[in-house]
mmCIF file of C-alpha atoms and ligand atoms in Angstrom:
data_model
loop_
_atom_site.group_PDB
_atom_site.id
_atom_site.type_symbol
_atom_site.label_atom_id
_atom_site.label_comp_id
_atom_site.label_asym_id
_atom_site.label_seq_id
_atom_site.Cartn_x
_atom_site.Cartn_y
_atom_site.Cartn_z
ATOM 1 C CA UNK D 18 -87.855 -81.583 -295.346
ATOM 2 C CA UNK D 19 -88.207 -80.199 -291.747
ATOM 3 C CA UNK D 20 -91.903 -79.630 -290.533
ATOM 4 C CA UNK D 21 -91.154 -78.587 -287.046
ATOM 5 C CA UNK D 22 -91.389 -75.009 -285.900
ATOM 6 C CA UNK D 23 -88.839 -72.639 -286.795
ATOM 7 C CA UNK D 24 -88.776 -70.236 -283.740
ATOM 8 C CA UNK D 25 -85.554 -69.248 -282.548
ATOM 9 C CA UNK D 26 -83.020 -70.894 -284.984
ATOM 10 C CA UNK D 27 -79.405 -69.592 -285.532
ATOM 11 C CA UNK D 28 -78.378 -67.807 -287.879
ATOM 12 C CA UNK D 29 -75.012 -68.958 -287.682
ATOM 13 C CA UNK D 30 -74.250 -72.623 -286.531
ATOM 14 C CA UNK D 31 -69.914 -73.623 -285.634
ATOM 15 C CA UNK D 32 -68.891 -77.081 -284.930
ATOM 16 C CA UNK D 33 -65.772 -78.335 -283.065
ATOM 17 C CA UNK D 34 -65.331 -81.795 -284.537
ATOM 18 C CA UNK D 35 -63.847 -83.334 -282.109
ATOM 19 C CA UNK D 36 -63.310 -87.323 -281.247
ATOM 20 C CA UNK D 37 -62.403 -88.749 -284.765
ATOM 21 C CA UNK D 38 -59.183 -90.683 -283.132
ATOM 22 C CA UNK D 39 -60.863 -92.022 -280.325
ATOM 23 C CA UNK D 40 -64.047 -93.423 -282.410
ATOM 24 C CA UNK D 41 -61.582 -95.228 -284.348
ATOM 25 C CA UNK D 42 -59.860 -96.524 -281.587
ATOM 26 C CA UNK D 43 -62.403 -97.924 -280.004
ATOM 27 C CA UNK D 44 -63.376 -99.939 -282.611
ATOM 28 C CA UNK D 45 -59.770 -101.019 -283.057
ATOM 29 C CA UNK D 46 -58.804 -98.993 -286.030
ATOM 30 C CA UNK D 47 -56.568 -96.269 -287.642
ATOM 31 C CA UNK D 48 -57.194 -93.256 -286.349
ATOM 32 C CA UNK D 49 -57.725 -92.112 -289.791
ATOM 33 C CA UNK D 50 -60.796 -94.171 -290.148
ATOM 34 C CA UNK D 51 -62.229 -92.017 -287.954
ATOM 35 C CA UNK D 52 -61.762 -88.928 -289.998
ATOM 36 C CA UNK D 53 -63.010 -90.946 -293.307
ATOM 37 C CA UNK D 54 -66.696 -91.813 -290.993
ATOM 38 C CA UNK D 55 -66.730 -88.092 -289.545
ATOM 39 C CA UNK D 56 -67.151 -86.910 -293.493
ATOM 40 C CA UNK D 57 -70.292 -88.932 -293.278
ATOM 41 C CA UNK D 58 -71.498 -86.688 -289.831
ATOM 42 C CA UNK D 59 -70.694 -83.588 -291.845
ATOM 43 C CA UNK D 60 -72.733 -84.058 -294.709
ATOM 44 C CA UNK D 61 -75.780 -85.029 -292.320
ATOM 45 C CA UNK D 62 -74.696 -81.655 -290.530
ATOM 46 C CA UNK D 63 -75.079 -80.029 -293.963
ATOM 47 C CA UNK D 64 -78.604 -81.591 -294.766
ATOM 48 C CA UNK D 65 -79.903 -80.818 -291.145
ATOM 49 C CA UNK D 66 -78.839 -77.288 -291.430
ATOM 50 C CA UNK D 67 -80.646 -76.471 -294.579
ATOM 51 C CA UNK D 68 -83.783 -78.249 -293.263
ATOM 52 C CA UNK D 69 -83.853 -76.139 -290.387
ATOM 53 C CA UNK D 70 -82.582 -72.802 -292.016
ATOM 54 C CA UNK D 71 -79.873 -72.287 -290.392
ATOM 55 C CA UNK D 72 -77.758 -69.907 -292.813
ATOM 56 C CA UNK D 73 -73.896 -70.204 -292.416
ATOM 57 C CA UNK D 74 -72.655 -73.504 -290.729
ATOM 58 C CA UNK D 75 -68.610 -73.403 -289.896
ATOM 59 C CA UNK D 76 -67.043 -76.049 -288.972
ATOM 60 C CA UNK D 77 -63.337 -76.673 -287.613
ATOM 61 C CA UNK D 78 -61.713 -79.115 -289.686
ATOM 62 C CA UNK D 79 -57.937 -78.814 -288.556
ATOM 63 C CA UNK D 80 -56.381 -76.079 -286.742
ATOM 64 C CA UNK D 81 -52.722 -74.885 -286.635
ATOM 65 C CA UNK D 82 -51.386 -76.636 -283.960
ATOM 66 C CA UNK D 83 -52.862 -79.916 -285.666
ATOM 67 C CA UNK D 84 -49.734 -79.618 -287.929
ATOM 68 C CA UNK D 85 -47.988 -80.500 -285.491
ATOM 69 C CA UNK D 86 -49.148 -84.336 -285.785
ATOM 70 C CA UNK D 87 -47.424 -87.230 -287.323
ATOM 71 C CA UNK D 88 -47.116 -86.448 -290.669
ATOM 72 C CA UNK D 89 -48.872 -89.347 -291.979
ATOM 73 C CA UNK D 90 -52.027 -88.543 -290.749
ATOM 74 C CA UNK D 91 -51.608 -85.087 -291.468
ATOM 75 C CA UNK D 92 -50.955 -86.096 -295.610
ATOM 76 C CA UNK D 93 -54.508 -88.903 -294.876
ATOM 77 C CA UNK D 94 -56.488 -85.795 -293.607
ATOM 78 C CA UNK D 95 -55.155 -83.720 -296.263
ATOM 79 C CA UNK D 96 -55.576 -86.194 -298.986
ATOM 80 C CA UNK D 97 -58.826 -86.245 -297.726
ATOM 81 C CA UNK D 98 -59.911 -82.972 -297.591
ATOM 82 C CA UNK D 99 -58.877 -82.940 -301.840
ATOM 83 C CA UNK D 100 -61.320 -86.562 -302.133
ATOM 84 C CA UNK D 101 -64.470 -84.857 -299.447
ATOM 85 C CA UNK D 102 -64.643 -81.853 -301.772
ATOM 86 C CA UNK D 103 -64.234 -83.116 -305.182
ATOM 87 C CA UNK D 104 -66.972 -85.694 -304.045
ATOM 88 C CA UNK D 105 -69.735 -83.369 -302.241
ATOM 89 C CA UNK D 106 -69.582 -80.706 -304.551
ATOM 90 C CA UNK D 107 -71.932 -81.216 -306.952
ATOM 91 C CA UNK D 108 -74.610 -82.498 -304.467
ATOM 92 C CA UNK D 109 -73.577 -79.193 -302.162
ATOM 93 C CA UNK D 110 -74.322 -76.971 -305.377
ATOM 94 C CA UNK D 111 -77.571 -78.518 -306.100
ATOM 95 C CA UNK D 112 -78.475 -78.162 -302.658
ATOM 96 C CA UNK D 113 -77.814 -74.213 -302.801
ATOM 97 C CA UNK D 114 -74.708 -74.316 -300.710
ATOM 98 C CA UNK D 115 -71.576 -71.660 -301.027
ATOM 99 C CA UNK D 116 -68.672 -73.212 -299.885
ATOM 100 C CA UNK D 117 -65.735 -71.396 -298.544
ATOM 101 C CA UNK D 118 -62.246 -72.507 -296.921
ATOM 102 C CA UNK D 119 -60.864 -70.167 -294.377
ATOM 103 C CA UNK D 120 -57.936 -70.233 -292.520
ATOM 104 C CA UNK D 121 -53.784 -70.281 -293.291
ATOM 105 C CA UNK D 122 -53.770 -71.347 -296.780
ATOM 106 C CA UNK D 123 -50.363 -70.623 -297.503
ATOM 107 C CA UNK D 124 -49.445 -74.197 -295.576
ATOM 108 C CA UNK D 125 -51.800 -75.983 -297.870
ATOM 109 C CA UNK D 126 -50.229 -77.758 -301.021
ATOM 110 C CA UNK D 127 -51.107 -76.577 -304.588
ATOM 111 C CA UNK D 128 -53.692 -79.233 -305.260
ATOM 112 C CA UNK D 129 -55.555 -78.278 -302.472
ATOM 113 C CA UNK D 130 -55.631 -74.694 -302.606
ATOM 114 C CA UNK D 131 -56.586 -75.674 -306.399
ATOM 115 C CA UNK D 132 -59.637 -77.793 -305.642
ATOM 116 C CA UNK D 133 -60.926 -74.860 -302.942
ATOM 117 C CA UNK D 134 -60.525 -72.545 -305.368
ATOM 118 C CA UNK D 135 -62.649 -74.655 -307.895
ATOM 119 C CA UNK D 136 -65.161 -75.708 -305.249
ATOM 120 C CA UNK D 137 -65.760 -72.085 -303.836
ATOM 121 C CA UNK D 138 -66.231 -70.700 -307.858
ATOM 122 C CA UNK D 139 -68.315 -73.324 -308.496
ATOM 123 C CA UNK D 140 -70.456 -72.691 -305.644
ATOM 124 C CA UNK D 141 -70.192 -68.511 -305.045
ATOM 125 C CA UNK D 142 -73.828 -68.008 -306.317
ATOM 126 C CA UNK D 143 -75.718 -69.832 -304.161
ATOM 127 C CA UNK D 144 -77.007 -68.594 -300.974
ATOM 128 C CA UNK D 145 -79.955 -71.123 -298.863
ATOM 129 C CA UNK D 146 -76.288 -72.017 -296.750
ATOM 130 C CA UNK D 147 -72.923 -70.824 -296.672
ATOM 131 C CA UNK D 148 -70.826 -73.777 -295.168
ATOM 132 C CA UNK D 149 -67.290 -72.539 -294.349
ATOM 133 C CA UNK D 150 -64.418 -74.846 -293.557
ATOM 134 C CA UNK D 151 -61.629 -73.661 -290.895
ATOM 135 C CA UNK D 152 -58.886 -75.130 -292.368
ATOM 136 C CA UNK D 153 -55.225 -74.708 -291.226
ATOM 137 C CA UNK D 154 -56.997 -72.280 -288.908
ATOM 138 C CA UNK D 155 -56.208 -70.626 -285.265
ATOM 139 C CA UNK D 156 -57.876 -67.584 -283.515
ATOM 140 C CA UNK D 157 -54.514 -66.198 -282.093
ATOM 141 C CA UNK D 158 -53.431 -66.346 -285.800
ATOM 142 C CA UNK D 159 -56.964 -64.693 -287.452
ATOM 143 C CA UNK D 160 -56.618 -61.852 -284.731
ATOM 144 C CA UNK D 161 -52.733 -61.610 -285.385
ATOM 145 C CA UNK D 162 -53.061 -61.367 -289.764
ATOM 146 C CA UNK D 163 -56.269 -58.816 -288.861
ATOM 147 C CA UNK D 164 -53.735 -57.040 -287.040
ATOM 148 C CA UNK D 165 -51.345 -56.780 -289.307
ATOM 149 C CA UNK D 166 -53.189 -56.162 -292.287
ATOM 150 C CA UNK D 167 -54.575 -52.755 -290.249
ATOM 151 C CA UNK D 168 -51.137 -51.947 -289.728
ATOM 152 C CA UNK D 169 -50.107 -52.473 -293.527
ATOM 153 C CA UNK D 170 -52.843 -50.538 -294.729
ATOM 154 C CA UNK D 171 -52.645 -47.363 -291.821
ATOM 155 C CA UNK D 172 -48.544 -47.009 -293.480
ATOM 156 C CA UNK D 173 -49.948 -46.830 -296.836
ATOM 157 C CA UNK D 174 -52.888 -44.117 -296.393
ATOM 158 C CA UNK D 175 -51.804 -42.281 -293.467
ATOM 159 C CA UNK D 176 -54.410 -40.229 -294.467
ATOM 160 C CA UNK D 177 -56.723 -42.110 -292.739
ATOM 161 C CA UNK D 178 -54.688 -42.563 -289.697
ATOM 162 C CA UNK D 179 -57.764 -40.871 -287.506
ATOM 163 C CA UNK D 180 -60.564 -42.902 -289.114
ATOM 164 C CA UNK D 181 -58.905 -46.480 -288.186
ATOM 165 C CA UNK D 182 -57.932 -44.963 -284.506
ATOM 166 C CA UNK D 183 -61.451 -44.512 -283.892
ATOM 167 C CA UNK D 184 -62.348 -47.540 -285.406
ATOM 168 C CA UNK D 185 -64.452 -49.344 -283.412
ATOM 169 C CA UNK D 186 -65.526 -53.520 -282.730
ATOM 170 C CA UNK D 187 -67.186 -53.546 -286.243
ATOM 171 C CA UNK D 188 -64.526 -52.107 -288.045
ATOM 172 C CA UNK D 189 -62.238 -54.656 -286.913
ATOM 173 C CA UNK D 190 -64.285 -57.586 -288.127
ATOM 174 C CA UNK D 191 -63.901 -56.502 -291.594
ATOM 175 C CA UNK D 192 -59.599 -57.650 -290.843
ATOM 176 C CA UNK D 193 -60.762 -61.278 -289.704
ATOM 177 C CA UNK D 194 -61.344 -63.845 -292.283
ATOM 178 C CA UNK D 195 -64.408 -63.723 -291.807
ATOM 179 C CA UNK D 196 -65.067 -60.471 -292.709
ATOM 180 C CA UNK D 197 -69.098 -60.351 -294.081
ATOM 181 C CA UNK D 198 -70.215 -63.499 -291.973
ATOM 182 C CA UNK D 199 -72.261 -62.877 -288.965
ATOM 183 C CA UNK D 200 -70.887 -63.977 -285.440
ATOM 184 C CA UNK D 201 -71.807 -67.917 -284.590
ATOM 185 C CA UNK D 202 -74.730 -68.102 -282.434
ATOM 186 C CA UNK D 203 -74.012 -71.542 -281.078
ATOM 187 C CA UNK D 204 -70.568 -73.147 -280.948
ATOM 188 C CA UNK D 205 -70.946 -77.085 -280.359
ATOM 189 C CA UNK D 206 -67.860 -79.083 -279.752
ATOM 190 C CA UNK D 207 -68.002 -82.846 -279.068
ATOM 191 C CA UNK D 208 -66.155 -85.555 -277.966
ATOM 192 C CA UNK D 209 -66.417 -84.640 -273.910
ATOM 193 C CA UNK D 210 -63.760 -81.896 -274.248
ATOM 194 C CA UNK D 211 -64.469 -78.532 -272.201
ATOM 195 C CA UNK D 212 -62.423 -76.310 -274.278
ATOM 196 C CA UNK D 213 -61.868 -73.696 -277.549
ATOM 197 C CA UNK D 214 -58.877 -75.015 -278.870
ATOM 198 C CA UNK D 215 -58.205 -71.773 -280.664
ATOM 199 C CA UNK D 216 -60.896 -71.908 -282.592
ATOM 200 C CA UNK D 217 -63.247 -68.381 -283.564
ATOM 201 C CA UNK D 218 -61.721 -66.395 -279.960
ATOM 202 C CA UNK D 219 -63.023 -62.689 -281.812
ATOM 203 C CA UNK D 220 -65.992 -64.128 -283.174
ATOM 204 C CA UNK D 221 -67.097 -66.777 -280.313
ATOM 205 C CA UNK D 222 -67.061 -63.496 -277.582
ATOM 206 C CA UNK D 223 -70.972 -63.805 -277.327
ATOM 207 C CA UNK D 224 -71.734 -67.229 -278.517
ATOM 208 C CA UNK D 225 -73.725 -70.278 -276.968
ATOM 209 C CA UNK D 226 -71.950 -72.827 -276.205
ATOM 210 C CA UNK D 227 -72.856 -76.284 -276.228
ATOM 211 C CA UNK D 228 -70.254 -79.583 -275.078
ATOM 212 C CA UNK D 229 -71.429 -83.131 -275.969
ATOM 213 C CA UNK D 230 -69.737 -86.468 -275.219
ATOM 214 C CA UNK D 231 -71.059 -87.615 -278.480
ATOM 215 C CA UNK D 232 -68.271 -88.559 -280.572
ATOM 216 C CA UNK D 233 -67.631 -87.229 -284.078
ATOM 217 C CA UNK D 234 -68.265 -89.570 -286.266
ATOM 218 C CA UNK D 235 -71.604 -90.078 -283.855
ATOM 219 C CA UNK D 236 -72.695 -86.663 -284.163
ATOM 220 C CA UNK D 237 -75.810 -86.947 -286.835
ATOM 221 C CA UNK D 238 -78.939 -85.398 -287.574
ATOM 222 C CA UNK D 239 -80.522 -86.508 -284.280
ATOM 223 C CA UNK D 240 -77.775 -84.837 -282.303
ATOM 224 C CA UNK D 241 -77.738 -81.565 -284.752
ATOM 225 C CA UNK D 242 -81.405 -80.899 -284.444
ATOM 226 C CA UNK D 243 -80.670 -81.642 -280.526
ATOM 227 C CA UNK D 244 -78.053 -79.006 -280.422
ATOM 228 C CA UNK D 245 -80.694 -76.613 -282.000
ATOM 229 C CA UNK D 246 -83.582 -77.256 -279.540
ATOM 230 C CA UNK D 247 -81.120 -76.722 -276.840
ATOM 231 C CA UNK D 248 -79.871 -73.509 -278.234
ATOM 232 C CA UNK D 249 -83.955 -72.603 -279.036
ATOM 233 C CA UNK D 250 -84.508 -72.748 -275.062
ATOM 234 C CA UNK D 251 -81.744 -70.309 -274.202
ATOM 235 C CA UNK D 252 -81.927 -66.853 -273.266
ATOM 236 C CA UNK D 253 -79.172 -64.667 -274.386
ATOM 237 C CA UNK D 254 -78.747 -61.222 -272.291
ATOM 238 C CA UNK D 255 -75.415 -59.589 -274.126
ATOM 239 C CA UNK D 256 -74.930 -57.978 -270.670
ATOM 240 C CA UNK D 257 -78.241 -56.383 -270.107
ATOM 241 C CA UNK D 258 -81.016 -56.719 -267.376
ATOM 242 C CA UNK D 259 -83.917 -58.416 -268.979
HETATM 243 C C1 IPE L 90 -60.944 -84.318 -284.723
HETATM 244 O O1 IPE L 90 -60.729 -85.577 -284.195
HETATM 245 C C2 IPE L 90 -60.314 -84.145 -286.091
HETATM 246 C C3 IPE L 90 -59.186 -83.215 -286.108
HETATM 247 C C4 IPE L 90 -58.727 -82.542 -285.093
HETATM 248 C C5 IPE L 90 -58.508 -83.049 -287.380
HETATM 249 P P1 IPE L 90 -59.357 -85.962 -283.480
HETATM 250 O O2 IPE L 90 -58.407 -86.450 -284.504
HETATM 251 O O3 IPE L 90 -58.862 -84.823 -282.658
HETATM 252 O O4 IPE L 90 -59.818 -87.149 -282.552
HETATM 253 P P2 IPE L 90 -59.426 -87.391 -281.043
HETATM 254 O O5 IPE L 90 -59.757 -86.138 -280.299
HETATM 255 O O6 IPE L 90 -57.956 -87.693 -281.015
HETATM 256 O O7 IPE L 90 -60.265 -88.547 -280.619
HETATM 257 C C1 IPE L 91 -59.587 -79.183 -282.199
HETATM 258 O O1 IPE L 91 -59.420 -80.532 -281.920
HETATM 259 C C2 IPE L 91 -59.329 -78.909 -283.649
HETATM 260 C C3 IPE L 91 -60.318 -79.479 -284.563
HETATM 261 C C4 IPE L 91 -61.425 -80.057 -284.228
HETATM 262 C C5 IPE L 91 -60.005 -79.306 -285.958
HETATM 263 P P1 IPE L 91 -58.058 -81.096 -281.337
HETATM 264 O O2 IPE L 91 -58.267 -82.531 -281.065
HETATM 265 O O3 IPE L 91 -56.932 -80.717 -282.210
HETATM 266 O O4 IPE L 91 -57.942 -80.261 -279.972
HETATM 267 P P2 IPE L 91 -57.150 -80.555 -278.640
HETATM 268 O O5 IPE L 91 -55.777 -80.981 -279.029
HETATM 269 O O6 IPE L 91 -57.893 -81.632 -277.916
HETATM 270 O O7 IPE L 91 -57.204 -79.260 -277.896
HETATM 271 MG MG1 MG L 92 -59.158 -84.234 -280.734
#
């Protein structure tokens, strides 16, 4: 376990895992080999994050546009989504993790959505870290079904038509998906790209960011705790003189 100092650790830890293709490529393989070694980074992600006490650690596994790949490496990274959970489960439960998937899971097939829903019962006591999994996920979209669902529920109790029109910021959250989980602190996205990609637009308003040419499948504990000093040194100012 972790004997350095604890000062100034997130509470809430996001990672853009980005760079899966190219690692494979470079070593002249399937992209999809890529995704298979970048399991490997997560789980050290997972251990690191715990060590450190870092509480919820989200992490963008495939957004909404990525449907729009070739579908065979779409059904590879959804086959093995089905094989990464049914294998890390038991070690995440042991470990005190709460799983969750979050995202558009009406575009994920039945066997899927089955094994979340086993993997996120199995896991809904525990509490040293919540790991959530954007899955099938887009910000546009999150804001858009928050939206919506406000809508749906202002036509059935108009009686409290005044309460949600002077709802405020924190009233909104509770429509996102991820109602109940703090904002991330730190939002790390590797693989050299300078960019969101959709990913948490609401919830990443006051977040650190942090971009790293390190590769996916290259991003381990070395490079997690090095993403945590980093954010340790920073001085965050929400807008105020300090
Ligand atoms: C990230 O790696 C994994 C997903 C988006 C599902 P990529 O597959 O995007 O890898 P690159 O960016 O093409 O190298
Ligand atoms: C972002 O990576 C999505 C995930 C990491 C799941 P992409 O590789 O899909 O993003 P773009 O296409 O470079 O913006
Ligand atoms: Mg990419």
């Amino acid at each position: 376990m972790a004997t350095e100092s604890k000062t100034n650790v997130p509470v809430h830890v996001s990672l853009i895992m980005d760079g899966n293709g190219r690692w494979a490529m470079e070593r002249g393989k399937e992209r999809v080999y890529g995704h298979f070694e970048g399991v490997e980074s997560v789980r050290a992600c997972v251990e690191t994050a715990v060590e450190a006490g870092v509480k919820y650690l989200s992490i963008y596994a495939f957004s909404e546009e990525n449907w729009n790949r070739p579908q065979d490496e779409v059904t590879a990274l959804m086959g093995l989504m089905v094989k990464a959970m049914a294998a890390e489960m038991e070690s995440l439960d042991r470990n005190g993790v709460r799983f969750m998937v979050l995202g558009n899971r009406a575009r994920l097939d039945k066997e899927l959505n089955d094994t979340i829903d086993r993997c996120m019962e199995m896991t809904a006591h525990n509490s040293t870290l919540t790991l959530i999994v954007l899955l099938s996920y887009s910000g546009k979209w999150d804001i858009l079904q928050a939206a919506k669902k406000m809508a749906a529920e202002m036509l059935e109790h108009p009686e409290r038509r005044e309460e949600m029109e002077n709802m405020g910021v924190d009233g909104f959250d509770r429509y996102l998906v991820t109602a109940g989980i703090p904002d991330p602190d730190l939002i790390v996205r590797t693989s050299g790209e300078s960019r969101l990609s959709n990913y948490l637009l609401w919830q990443g308003a006051y977040s650190e960011l942090l971009f790293t040419d390190i590769l996916w499948p290259d991003f381990r504990k070395d490079e997690f705790r090095a993403a945590l000093e980093s954010y340790a040194k920073r001085d965050r100012r929400y807008g105020k003189v300090k």
